[in-house]
Amino acid sequence: MHIDGGPRSAVVIGAGVVGLSTAWFLQERGVDVTVVDRGGVAAGASWGNAGWLSPGLAIPLNEPGVLRYGLSSLLNPNAPLHVPATPDPGLWAFLTRFALNCSWKSWGQAVRANIPLNDECLEAFDVLTSNGVEAATIDAPIMAAFETERQAVGLLHELRRINESGLKIEYTAFKGDELGKLLPQISPRVRAGIRLEGQRYIDPGEFTHSLGRAVTARGAEIRSGFDVADVRTGTGGLTVVSSAGDSVTADAVVLATGAWLNRLGKAWGVRVPVRAGRGYSFTVPTKEPVPAPIYLPAVRVACTPYQGKLRVAGTMEFRGPDHPLVRRRIDAIIKSAEPLLAGVDWDAMTDLWVGPRPVTPDGRPLIGATNVPGVFVAGGHGMWGITQGPITGRMLAEQITTGKQPAALRAFDPTR
């Protein structure tokens, strides 16, 4: 049902899970939607990630330990967090701003700001899967595995801080031989674990494509190969123009282009820089079925059951979003994860992938109106765009159609 006074049509720029979720919830509110993307559905960061729907771990990157770790490993090409030596002044300005936000005060502010998204994120998935999105969300705990009990202390402290901030996480600690009985892929070298309850996972590529099909079935057009060059204002509405000269006009425009967000958003008053924190993944066969996701915090690796095999994902590499895959980063993930996993055929690796996760310096995404009337932004979720994508789309659709900013989105104002 269309809301009086709200836009009757919208163009969503970006066909990842955030953009498509926004399109779906706009349709739910009676808005005619066109989605454009320079590549296609799930062409950016939405295909090859770990696929965790994990409100218990959807926490900001800017905690002080990351800064300490990052400084010690900054130029090491094999480290999970890697910044290549580059003269890019924009990147170093971003990293300086990120470092200034690596304090418990700033981290706590970001955690509290994200609580409304994390509280409602699984419900938003349920709305989608109950209304035409034919992809499963699978309930499963996430097991964090450590070589020593001492290594587990850091995550336990972080979980306690999160619970104290207001986001409640249920977790159980394990040690010794209990772990191998729970997960056959755990190596005997792992001697401590923390199981996070109430989490889920998906096949992210399958889910995003299913969401795209659902949006199309409801009457939207998804135009691939549409590289947006400009958004022009006029008496007839907002016109989105491609580099090839094609155009589409609507009452509202949503920019959901992930790590490429600043390319258009800067002209609209989006001052928070968004950089590509690139993640890598690949798929490997396992001797036994994988019952649940595995998290290796010490080496920053996430593993997920995927099409009868195991998807292994990791690293945070600050390069340009369009830079080619660097095979050395894949090798570094294998080197760090191999001692902690058992029954994995590393030589039969397939589906090598790199995706640019959009990272902000203050741990908060950008969701809401810009300085240009009718133009909105949804992005900057870092590693948690899949988890928070549908709830972002639902909240932003409410703002677009009612003209009122939901209280939960105030901390994510794109022009802050």
mmCIF file of C-alpha atoms in Angstrom, residues 22-397:
data_model
loop_
_atom_site.group_PDB
_atom_site.id
_atom_site.type_symbol
_atom_site.label_atom_id
_atom_site.label_comp_id
_atom_site.label_asym_id
_atom_site.label_seq_id
_atom_site.Cartn_x
_atom_site.Cartn_y
_atom_site.Cartn_z
ATOM 1 C CA THR A 22 15.961 -1.938 0.618
ATOM 2 C CA ALA A 23 14.235 -2.546 -2.708
ATOM 3 C CA TRP A 24 12.107 -5.360 -1.243
ATOM 4 C CA PHE A 25 10.951 -3.335 1.754
ATOM 5 C CA LEU A 26 10.245 -0.304 -0.454
ATOM 6 C CA GLN A 27 8.037 -2.553 -2.575
ATOM 7 C CA GLU A 28 6.317 -3.686 0.621
ATOM 8 C CA ARG A 29 5.385 -0.032 1.143
ATOM 9 C CA GLY A 30 3.959 0.402 -2.355
ATOM 10 C CA VAL A 31 6.979 1.949 -4.102
ATOM 11 C CA ASP A 32 7.842 1.002 -7.695
ATOM 12 C CA VAL A 33 11.546 0.090 -7.757
ATOM 13 C CA THR A 34 14.288 -0.181 -10.352
ATOM 14 C CA VAL A 35 17.631 -1.665 -9.262
ATOM 15 C CA VAL A 36 20.789 -0.840 -11.213
ATOM 16 C CA ASP A 37 24.255 -2.311 -10.789
ATOM 17 C CA ARG A 38 27.424 -2.049 -12.846
ATOM 18 C CA GLY A 39 28.023 -5.790 -12.488
ATOM 19 C CA GLY A 40 24.908 -7.656 -11.422
ATOM 20 C CA VAL A 41 23.273 -9.333 -8.454
ATOM 21 C CA ALA A 42 25.803 -10.210 -5.706
ATOM 22 C CA ALA A 43 28.707 -8.950 -7.826
ATOM 23 C CA GLY A 44 30.424 -7.165 -4.901
ATOM 24 C CA ALA A 45 30.857 -8.358 -1.320
ATOM 25 C CA SER A 46 27.608 -10.361 -1.129
ATOM 26 C CA TRP A 47 28.655 -13.598 -2.857
ATOM 27 C CA GLY A 48 31.762 -15.092 -1.282
ATOM 28 C CA ASN A 49 31.623 -14.050 2.370
ATOM 29 C CA ALA A 50 31.192 -16.462 5.286
ATOM 30 C CA GLY A 51 27.395 -16.054 5.286
ATOM 31 C CA TRP A 52 27.051 -15.738 9.048
ATOM 32 C CA LEU A 53 23.842 -14.250 10.436
ATOM 33 C CA SER A 54 25.524 -13.563 13.711
ATOM 34 C CA PRO A 55 24.138 -10.768 15.868
ATOM 35 C CA GLY A 56 26.366 -12.121 18.632
ATOM 36 C CA LEU A 57 29.503 -11.272 16.644
ATOM 37 C CA ALA A 58 28.313 -8.271 14.601
ATOM 38 C CA ILE A 59 30.485 -5.911 16.582
ATOM 39 C CA PRO A 60 32.556 -2.924 15.442
ATOM 40 C CA LEU A 61 36.053 -3.427 14.119
ATOM 41 C CA ASN A 62 37.478 -0.435 15.995
ATOM 42 C CA GLU A 63 38.286 -2.025 19.336
ATOM 43 C CA PRO A 64 41.695 -1.201 20.869
ATOM 44 C CA GLY A 65 43.074 -4.709 20.369
ATOM 45 C CA VAL A 66 42.687 -4.352 16.601
ATOM 46 C CA LEU A 67 44.809 -1.213 16.670
ATOM 47 C CA ARG A 68 47.549 -2.913 18.683
ATOM 48 C CA TYR A 69 47.464 -5.940 16.407
ATOM 49 C CA GLY A 70 47.304 -3.802 13.285
ATOM 50 C CA LEU A 71 50.348 -1.713 14.166
ATOM 51 C CA SER A 72 52.426 -4.822 14.780
ATOM 52 C CA SER A 73 51.428 -6.453 11.485
ATOM 53 C CA LEU A 74 50.747 -3.456 9.281
ATOM 54 C CA LEU A 75 53.185 -4.163 6.457
ATOM 55 C CA ASN A 76 53.374 -7.952 6.834
ATOM 56 C CA PRO A 77 51.780 -9.345 3.636
ATOM 57 C CA ASN A 78 50.967 -12.631 5.400
ATOM 58 C CA ALA A 79 49.161 -11.059 8.383
ATOM 59 C CA PRO A 80 45.356 -11.307 8.622
ATOM 60 C CA LEU A 81 45.219 -7.499 8.694
ATOM 61 C CA HIS A 82 47.288 -6.069 5.854
ATOM 62 C CA VAL A 83 47.876 -2.604 4.425
ATOM 63 C CA PRO A 84 50.092 -2.668 1.331
ATOM 64 C CA ALA A 85 52.776 -0.005 1.120
ATOM 65 C CA THR A 86 51.064 2.682 -0.927
ATOM 66 C CA PRO A 87 51.301 6.452 -1.454
ATOM 67 C CA ASP A 88 47.479 6.754 -1.325
ATOM 68 C CA PRO A 89 46.892 9.757 0.996
ATOM 69 C CA GLY A 90 43.178 8.963 1.268
ATOM 70 C CA LEU A 91 43.911 5.527 2.699
ATOM 71 C CA TRP A 92 46.359 6.852 5.279
ATOM 72 C CA ALA A 93 43.902 9.582 6.278
ATOM 73 C CA PHE A 94 41.251 6.892 6.729
ATOM 74 C CA LEU A 95 43.566 4.706 8.807
ATOM 75 C CA THR A 96 44.502 7.676 11.001
ATOM 76 C CA ARG A 97 40.819 8.390 11.617
ATOM 77 C CA PHE A 98 40.205 4.701 12.281
ATOM 78 C CA ALA A 99 43.081 4.631 14.811
ATOM 79 C CA LEU A 100 41.616 7.626 16.650
ATOM 80 C CA ASN A 101 38.378 5.661 17.005
ATOM 81 C CA CYS A 102 40.123 2.574 18.423
ATOM 82 C CA SER A 103 39.225 3.334 22.028
ATOM 83 C CA TRP A 104 36.842 1.613 24.404
ATOM 84 C CA LYS A 105 34.717 4.772 24.496
ATOM 85 C CA SER A 106 34.292 4.971 20.727
ATOM 86 C CA TRP A 107 33.904 1.198 20.424
ATOM 87 C CA GLY A 108 31.223 1.195 23.123
ATOM 88 C CA GLN A 109 29.332 3.966 21.331
ATOM 89 C CA ALA A 110 29.382 1.935 18.117
ATOM 90 C CA VAL A 111 28.270 -1.250 19.912
ATOM 91 C CA ARG A 112 25.309 0.561 21.484
ATOM 92 C CA ALA A 113 24.395 2.185 18.176
ATOM 93 C CA ASN A 114 24.339 -1.221 16.464
ATOM 94 C CA ILE A 115 22.097 -2.850 19.085
ATOM 95 C CA PRO A 116 18.788 -2.055 17.312
ATOM 96 C CA LEU A 117 20.116 -3.551 14.061
ATOM 97 C CA ASN A 118 21.373 -6.691 15.787
ATOM 98 C CA ASP A 119 18.242 -7.103 17.917
ATOM 99 C CA GLU A 120 15.972 -7.204 14.856
ATOM 100 C CA CYS A 121 18.242 -8.609 12.144
ATOM 101 C CA LEU A 122 17.069 -12.226 12.316
ATOM 102 C CA GLU A 123 13.418 -11.188 12.350
ATOM 103 C CA ALA A 124 13.995 -9.204 9.144
ATOM 104 C CA PHE A 125 15.380 -12.349 7.498
ATOM 105 C CA ASP A 126 12.294 -14.243 8.635
ATOM 106 C CA VAL A 127 10.057 -11.631 7.000
ATOM 107 C CA LEU A 128 11.884 -12.126 3.703
ATOM 108 C CA THR A 129 11.937 -15.932 3.786
ATOM 109 C CA SER A 130 8.244 -16.052 4.744
ATOM 110 C CA ASN A 131 7.279 -13.858 1.814
ATOM 111 C CA GLY A 132 8.903 -15.117 -1.348
ATOM 112 C CA VAL A 133 12.656 -15.327 -0.750
ATOM 113 C CA GLU A 134 13.264 -19.022 -1.331
ATOM 114 C CA ALA A 135 16.581 -19.480 0.450
ATOM 115 C CA ALA A 136 17.172 -21.133 3.790
ATOM 116 C CA THR A 137 18.557 -19.545 6.928
ATOM 117 C CA ILE A 138 20.056 -22.319 9.055
ATOM 118 C CA ASP A 139 20.076 -22.214 12.859
ATOM 119 C CA ALA A 140 23.457 -23.195 14.266
ATOM 120 C CA PRO A 141 25.815 -22.075 17.009
ATOM 121 C CA ILE A 142 29.210 -20.673 16.078
ATOM 122 C CA MET A 143 32.197 -22.320 17.743
ATOM 123 C CA ALA A 144 35.219 -20.113 18.373
ATOM 124 C CA ALA A 145 38.319 -22.304 18.660
ATOM 125 C CA PHE A 146 41.673 -21.544 20.326
ATOM 126 C CA GLU A 147 44.940 -23.370 20.832
ATOM 127 C CA THR A 148 45.099 -22.328 24.487
ATOM 128 C CA GLU A 149 42.691 -21.254 27.191
ATOM 129 C CA ARG A 150 44.671 -18.032 27.520
ATOM 130 C CA GLN A 151 43.838 -17.113 23.917
ATOM 131 C CA ALA A 152 40.133 -17.498 24.691
ATOM 132 C CA VAL A 153 40.271 -14.900 27.469
ATOM 133 C CA GLY A 154 40.250 -11.979 25.027
ATOM 134 C CA LEU A 155 36.990 -13.071 23.383
ATOM 135 C CA LEU A 156 35.422 -13.825 26.769
ATOM 136 C CA HIS A 157 36.237 -10.279 27.924
ATOM 137 C CA GLU A 158 34.794 -8.870 24.683
ATOM 138 C CA LEU A 159 31.589 -10.883 25.067
ATOM 139 C CA ARG A 160 31.194 -9.630 28.625
ATOM 140 C CA ARG A 161 31.617 -6.036 27.439
ATOM 141 C CA ILE A 162 28.996 -6.597 24.741
ATOM 142 C CA ASN A 163 26.527 -8.013 27.278
ATOM 143 C CA GLU A 164 27.191 -5.057 29.565
ATOM 144 C CA SER A 165 26.448 -2.699 26.654
ATOM 145 C CA GLY A 166 22.940 -4.102 26.312
ATOM 146 C CA LEU A 167 23.263 -6.682 23.501
ATOM 147 C CA LYS A 168 22.744 -10.056 25.152
ATOM 148 C CA ILE A 169 24.765 -13.024 23.893
ATOM 149 C CA GLU A 170 24.505 -16.553 25.265
ATOM 150 C CA TYR A 171 27.765 -18.480 25.175
ATOM 151 C CA THR A 172 29.390 -21.570 26.680
ATOM 152 C CA ALA A 173 33.094 -22.236 27.216
ATOM 153 C CA PHE A 174 34.659 -25.635 26.468
ATOM 154 C CA LYS A 175 38.132 -27.064 26.811
ATOM 155 C CA GLY A 176 40.186 -30.118 25.986
ATOM 156 C CA ASP A 177 38.725 -33.144 24.247
ATOM 157 C CA GLU A 178 35.127 -31.861 24.405
ATOM 158 C CA LEU A 179 35.724 -29.809 21.270
ATOM 159 C CA GLY A 180 36.573 -32.648 18.918
ATOM 160 C CA LYS A 181 33.360 -34.412 19.873
ATOM 161 C CA LEU A 182 31.339 -31.343 18.948
ATOM 162 C CA LEU A 183 33.072 -30.590 15.645
ATOM 163 C CA PRO A 184 35.078 -33.213 13.721
ATOM 164 C CA GLN A 185 36.923 -30.464 11.830
ATOM 165 C CA ILE A 186 38.608 -29.213 15.022
ATOM 166 C CA SER A 187 42.299 -30.147 15.215
ATOM 167 C CA PRO A 188 43.715 -31.794 18.379
ATOM 168 C CA ARG A 189 45.849 -28.654 18.734
ATOM 169 C CA VAL A 190 42.709 -26.750 19.705
ATOM 170 C CA ARG A 191 42.329 -26.897 23.477
ATOM 171 C CA ALA A 192 39.699 -24.250 24.209
ATOM 172 C CA GLY A 193 36.472 -23.095 22.633
ATOM 173 C CA ILE A 194 33.542 -20.741 23.103
ATOM 174 C CA ARG A 195 30.185 -21.638 21.577
ATOM 175 C CA LEU A 196 27.888 -18.742 20.702
ATOM 176 C CA GLU A 197 24.241 -19.729 20.777
ATOM 177 C CA GLY A 198 21.343 -18.298 18.773
ATOM 178 C CA GLN A 199 23.232 -17.699 15.515
ATOM 179 C CA ARG A 200 22.475 -18.718 11.920
ATOM 180 C CA TYR A 201 24.168 -18.970 8.538
ATOM 181 C CA ILE A 202 23.222 -18.890 4.869
ATOM 182 C CA ASP A 203 24.673 -19.506 1.447
ATOM 183 C CA PRO A 204 25.147 -15.769 0.784
ATOM 184 C CA GLY A 205 25.257 -15.991 -3.001
ATOM 185 C CA GLU A 206 22.158 -18.167 -3.156
ATOM 186 C CA PHE A 207 20.308 -15.929 -0.704
ATOM 187 C CA THR A 208 21.165 -12.711 -2.560
ATOM 188 C CA HIS A 209 20.135 -14.175 -5.919
ATOM 189 C CA SER A 210 16.895 -15.477 -4.387
ATOM 190 C CA LEU A 211 16.238 -12.017 -2.963
ATOM 191 C CA GLY A 212 16.847 -10.569 -6.425
ATOM 192 C CA ARG A 213 14.352 -12.997 -7.963
ATOM 193 C CA ALA A 214 11.780 -12.070 -5.321
ATOM 194 C CA VAL A 215 12.241 -8.354 -6.031
ATOM 195 C CA THR A 216 11.827 -9.034 -9.758
ATOM 196 C CA ALA A 217 8.733 -11.184 -9.176
ATOM 197 C CA ARG A 218 7.151 -8.236 -7.398
ATOM 198 C CA GLY A 219 7.527 -6.075 -10.483
ATOM 199 C CA ALA A 220 10.983 -4.513 -10.217
ATOM 200 C CA GLU A 221 13.513 -4.358 -13.014
ATOM 201 C CA ILE A 222 17.141 -5.199 -12.228
ATOM 202 C CA ARG A 223 19.441 -3.617 -14.800
ATOM 203 C CA SER A 224 22.938 -5.110 -14.839
ATOM 204 C CA GLY A 225 25.862 -3.441 -16.600
ATOM 205 C CA PHE A 226 24.556 -0.033 -15.511
ATOM 206 C CA ASP A 227 27.611 1.909 -14.313
ATOM 207 C CA VAL A 228 26.218 5.028 -12.629
ATOM 208 C CA ALA A 229 28.024 8.234 -13.599
ATOM 209 C CA ASP A 230 25.710 10.855 -12.112
ATOM 210 C CA VAL A 231 22.425 11.572 -10.371
ATOM 211 C CA ARG A 232 20.713 14.706 -11.628
ATOM 212 C CA THR A 233 17.934 16.689 -9.989
ATOM 213 C CA GLY A 234 15.073 18.225 -11.919
ATOM 214 C CA THR A 235 11.391 19.089 -11.853
ATOM 215 C CA GLY A 236 10.502 15.587 -13.008
ATOM 216 C CA GLY A 237 12.416 13.871 -10.202
ATOM 217 C CA LEU A 238 15.885 12.395 -9.809
ATOM 218 C CA THR A 239 17.559 10.968 -12.894
ATOM 219 C CA VAL A 240 20.242 8.295 -12.558
ATOM 220 C CA VAL A 241 22.561 8.395 -15.581
ATOM 221 C CA SER A 242 24.965 5.639 -16.616
ATOM 222 C CA SER A 243 28.416 6.105 -18.150
ATOM 223 C CA ALA A 244 26.906 4.800 -21.420
ATOM 224 C CA GLY A 245 24.219 7.481 -21.414
ATOM 225 C CA ASP A 246 21.298 5.330 -20.282
ATOM 226 C CA SER A 247 19.043 6.826 -17.633
ATOM 227 C CA VAL A 248 16.162 6.084 -15.276
ATOM 228 C CA THR A 249 14.106 8.672 -13.392
ATOM 229 C CA ALA A 250 12.331 8.266 -10.042
ATOM 230 C CA ASP A 251 11.158 10.159 -6.970
ATOM 231 C CA ALA A 252 13.893 8.737 -4.716
ATOM 232 C CA VAL A 253 17.366 7.265 -5.112
ATOM 233 C CA VAL A 254 19.170 4.902 -2.732
ATOM 234 C CA LEU A 255 22.943 4.578 -2.950
ATOM 235 C CA ALA A 256 23.916 1.064 -1.801
ATOM 236 C CA THR A 257 27.233 0.585 -3.566
ATOM 237 C CA GLY A 258 29.300 -0.735 -0.683
ATOM 238 C CA ALA A 259 32.999 0.065 -0.892
ATOM 239 C CA TRP A 260 32.359 2.371 -3.874
ATOM 240 C CA LEU A 261 29.936 4.531 -1.861
ATOM 241 C CA ASN A 262 32.089 7.673 -1.614
ATOM 242 C CA ARG A 263 32.404 7.972 -5.403
ATOM 243 C CA LEU A 264 28.871 9.406 -5.588
ATOM 244 C CA GLY A 265 28.078 10.080 -1.950
ATOM 245 C CA LYS A 266 30.747 12.708 -1.326
ATOM 246 C CA ALA A 267 28.961 15.220 -3.547
ATOM 247 C CA TRP A 268 25.783 14.710 -1.492
ATOM 248 C CA GLY A 269 27.322 15.538 1.876
ATOM 249 C CA VAL A 270 28.504 12.052 2.872
ATOM 250 C CA ARG A 271 31.678 13.005 4.716
ATOM 251 C CA VAL A 272 32.484 9.708 6.446
ATOM 252 C CA PRO A 273 35.063 7.862 4.348
ATOM 253 C CA VAL A 274 34.313 4.285 3.320
ATOM 254 C CA ARG A 275 37.236 2.066 2.357
ATOM 255 C CA ALA A 276 37.442 -1.460 1.019
ATOM 256 C CA GLY A 277 38.494 -3.924 3.722
ATOM 257 C CA ARG A 278 38.839 -6.801 1.300
ATOM 258 C CA GLY A 279 38.031 -10.316 2.436
ATOM 259 C CA TYR A 280 39.055 -13.556 0.710
ATOM 260 C CA SER A 281 37.397 -16.958 0.617
ATOM 261 C CA PHE A 282 37.618 -20.373 -1.004
ATOM 262 C CA THR A 283 35.925 -23.771 -0.731
ATOM 263 C CA VAL A 284 37.509 -27.077 0.338
ATOM 264 C CA PRO A 285 36.167 -30.640 0.734
ATOM 265 C CA THR A 286 36.131 -32.220 4.196
ATOM 266 C CA LYS A 287 36.415 -35.829 5.277
ATOM 267 C CA GLU A 288 33.243 -35.548 7.381
ATOM 268 C CA PRO A 289 30.205 -33.249 7.082
ATOM 269 C CA VAL A 290 30.591 -29.853 8.743
ATOM 270 C CA PRO A 291 27.802 -29.441 11.346
ATOM 271 C CA ALA A 292 28.208 -25.738 12.155
ATOM 272 C CA PRO A 293 30.350 -22.645 11.544
ATOM 273 C CA ILE A 294 33.825 -22.449 13.074
ATOM 274 C CA TYR A 295 35.557 -19.223 14.096
ATOM 275 C CA LEU A 296 39.343 -19.017 14.527
ATOM 276 C CA PRO A 297 39.780 -15.610 16.225
ATOM 277 C CA ALA A 298 43.558 -15.812 16.683
ATOM 278 C CA VAL A 299 44.066 -15.938 12.906
ATOM 279 C CA ARG A 300 40.863 -14.036 11.921
ATOM 280 C CA VAL A 301 39.372 -16.924 9.901
ATOM 281 C CA ALA A 302 35.692 -17.874 9.579
ATOM 282 C CA CYS A 303 34.585 -21.282 8.287
ATOM 283 C CA THR A 304 31.049 -22.196 7.177
ATOM 284 C CA PRO A 305 29.284 -25.314 5.857
ATOM 285 C CA TYR A 306 28.825 -24.612 2.154
ATOM 286 C CA GLN A 307 27.237 -26.869 -0.472
ATOM 287 C CA GLY A 308 28.468 -30.038 1.251
ATOM 288 C CA LYS A 309 31.961 -28.629 1.744
ATOM 289 C CA LEU A 310 33.626 -25.933 3.844
ATOM 290 C CA ARG A 311 33.923 -22.279 2.904
ATOM 291 C CA VAL A 312 37.014 -20.719 4.486
ATOM 292 C CA ALA A 313 37.025 -16.923 4.683
ATOM 293 C CA GLY A 314 39.375 -14.421 6.210
ATOM 294 C CA THR A 315 41.768 -11.490 6.109
ATOM 295 C CA MET A 316 41.228 -7.733 6.097
ATOM 296 C CA GLU A 317 43.210 -6.181 3.271
ATOM 297 C CA PHE A 318 43.034 -2.452 2.593
ATOM 298 C CA ARG A 319 43.414 -2.153 -1.168
ATOM 299 C CA GLY A 320 41.269 -0.555 -3.853
ATOM 300 C CA PRO A 321 37.926 -2.362 -4.280
ATOM 301 C CA ASP A 322 38.687 -3.281 -7.912
ATOM 302 C CA HIS A 323 42.224 -4.591 -7.345
ATOM 303 C CA PRO A 324 42.664 -8.192 -8.588
ATOM 304 C CA LEU A 325 42.776 -11.140 -6.211
ATOM 305 C CA VAL A 326 46.205 -11.559 -4.594
ATOM 306 C CA ARG A 327 46.929 -15.289 -4.359
ATOM 307 C CA ARG A 328 49.405 -14.712 -1.544
ATOM 308 C CA ARG A 329 46.490 -13.718 0.696
ATOM 309 C CA ILE A 330 44.772 -17.079 0.055
ATOM 310 C CA ASP A 331 48.015 -18.899 0.894
ATOM 311 C CA ALA A 332 48.290 -16.903 4.134
ATOM 312 C CA ILE A 333 44.786 -17.993 5.191
ATOM 313 C CA ILE A 334 45.657 -21.647 4.525
ATOM 314 C CA LYS A 335 48.925 -21.380 6.443
ATOM 315 C CA SER A 336 47.191 -19.926 9.495
ATOM 316 C CA ALA A 337 44.102 -22.163 9.490
ATOM 317 C CA GLU A 338 45.594 -25.527 8.506
ATOM 318 C CA PRO A 339 47.081 -26.367 11.943
ATOM 319 C CA LEU A 340 43.717 -25.722 13.638
ATOM 320 C CA LEU A 341 41.510 -27.782 11.321
ATOM 321 C CA ALA A 342 41.359 -31.521 10.627
ATOM 322 C CA GLY A 343 40.072 -33.630 7.754
ATOM 323 C CA VAL A 344 40.305 -30.799 5.205
ATOM 324 C CA ASP A 345 41.574 -31.409 1.659
ATOM 325 C CA TRP A 346 43.462 -28.160 1.056
ATOM 326 C CA ASP A 347 44.753 -29.346 -2.329
ATOM 327 C CA ALA A 348 41.196 -29.566 -3.737
ATOM 328 C CA MET A 349 40.459 -25.871 -3.221
ATOM 329 C CA THR A 350 37.889 -24.164 -5.500
ATOM 330 C CA ASP A 351 35.880 -20.908 -5.690
ATOM 331 C CA LEU A 352 38.755 -18.523 -4.963
ATOM 332 C CA TRP A 353 37.178 -15.118 -4.316
ATOM 333 C CA VAL A 354 37.901 -11.630 -3.044
ATOM 334 C CA GLY A 355 35.239 -9.105 -2.058
ATOM 335 C CA PRO A 356 35.462 -5.470 -0.900
ATOM 336 C CA ARG A 357 33.751 -5.045 2.469
ATOM 337 C CA PRO A 358 32.852 -1.373 3.090
ATOM 338 C CA VAL A 359 34.520 -0.209 6.312
ATOM 339 C CA THR A 360 33.918 3.080 8.157
ATOM 340 C CA PRO A 361 36.438 4.547 10.637
ATOM 341 C CA ASP A 362 33.983 4.759 13.555
ATOM 342 C CA GLY A 363 32.380 1.292 13.391
ATOM 343 C CA ARG A 364 28.967 2.618 12.380
ATOM 344 C CA PRO A 365 27.322 2.155 8.969
ATOM 345 C CA LEU A 366 25.823 4.980 6.909
ATOM 346 C CA ILE A 367 22.034 4.711 6.678
ATOM 347 C CA GLY A 368 19.673 7.565 5.918
ATOM 348 C CA ALA A 369 19.161 10.826 4.024
ATOM 349 C CA THR A 370 21.876 12.888 2.368
ATOM 350 C CA ASN A 371 21.964 16.639 1.814
ATOM 351 C CA VAL A 372 20.154 16.187 -1.525
ATOM 352 C CA PRO A 373 16.368 15.801 -1.075
ATOM 353 C CA GLY A 374 15.230 12.360 -2.122
ATOM 354 C CA VAL A 375 18.725 10.826 -2.123
ATOM 355 C CA PHE A 376 19.524 8.230 0.553
ATOM 356 C CA VAL A 377 22.481 6.041 1.491
ATOM 357 C CA ALA A 378 22.761 2.489 2.856
ATOM 358 C CA GLY A 379 26.241 1.046 3.353
ATOM 359 C CA GLY A 380 29.438 0.910 5.358
ATOM 360 C CA HIS A 381 28.524 -2.193 7.393
ATOM 361 C CA GLY A 382 32.058 -3.587 7.309
ATOM 362 C CA MET A 383 32.036 -7.350 7.792
ATOM 363 C CA TRP A 384 28.352 -7.434 8.745
ATOM 364 C CA GLY A 385 26.503 -6.363 5.596
ATOM 365 C CA ILE A 386 24.859 -9.768 5.265
ATOM 366 C CA THR A 387 23.744 -9.904 8.900
ATOM 367 C CA GLN A 388 22.458 -6.320 8.972
ATOM 368 C CA GLY A 389 21.370 -5.949 5.333
ATOM 369 C CA PRO A 390 17.663 -6.833 5.603
ATOM 370 C CA ILE A 391 17.038 -4.841 8.803
ATOM 371 C CA THR A 392 18.855 -1.891 7.215
ATOM 372 C CA GLY A 393 16.543 -2.108 4.224
ATOM 373 C CA ARG A 394 13.459 -2.276 6.403
ATOM 374 C CA MET A 395 14.391 0.728 8.545
ATOM 375 C CA LEU A 396 15.529 2.826 5.590
ATOM 376 C CA ALA A 397 12.353 2.045 3.630
#
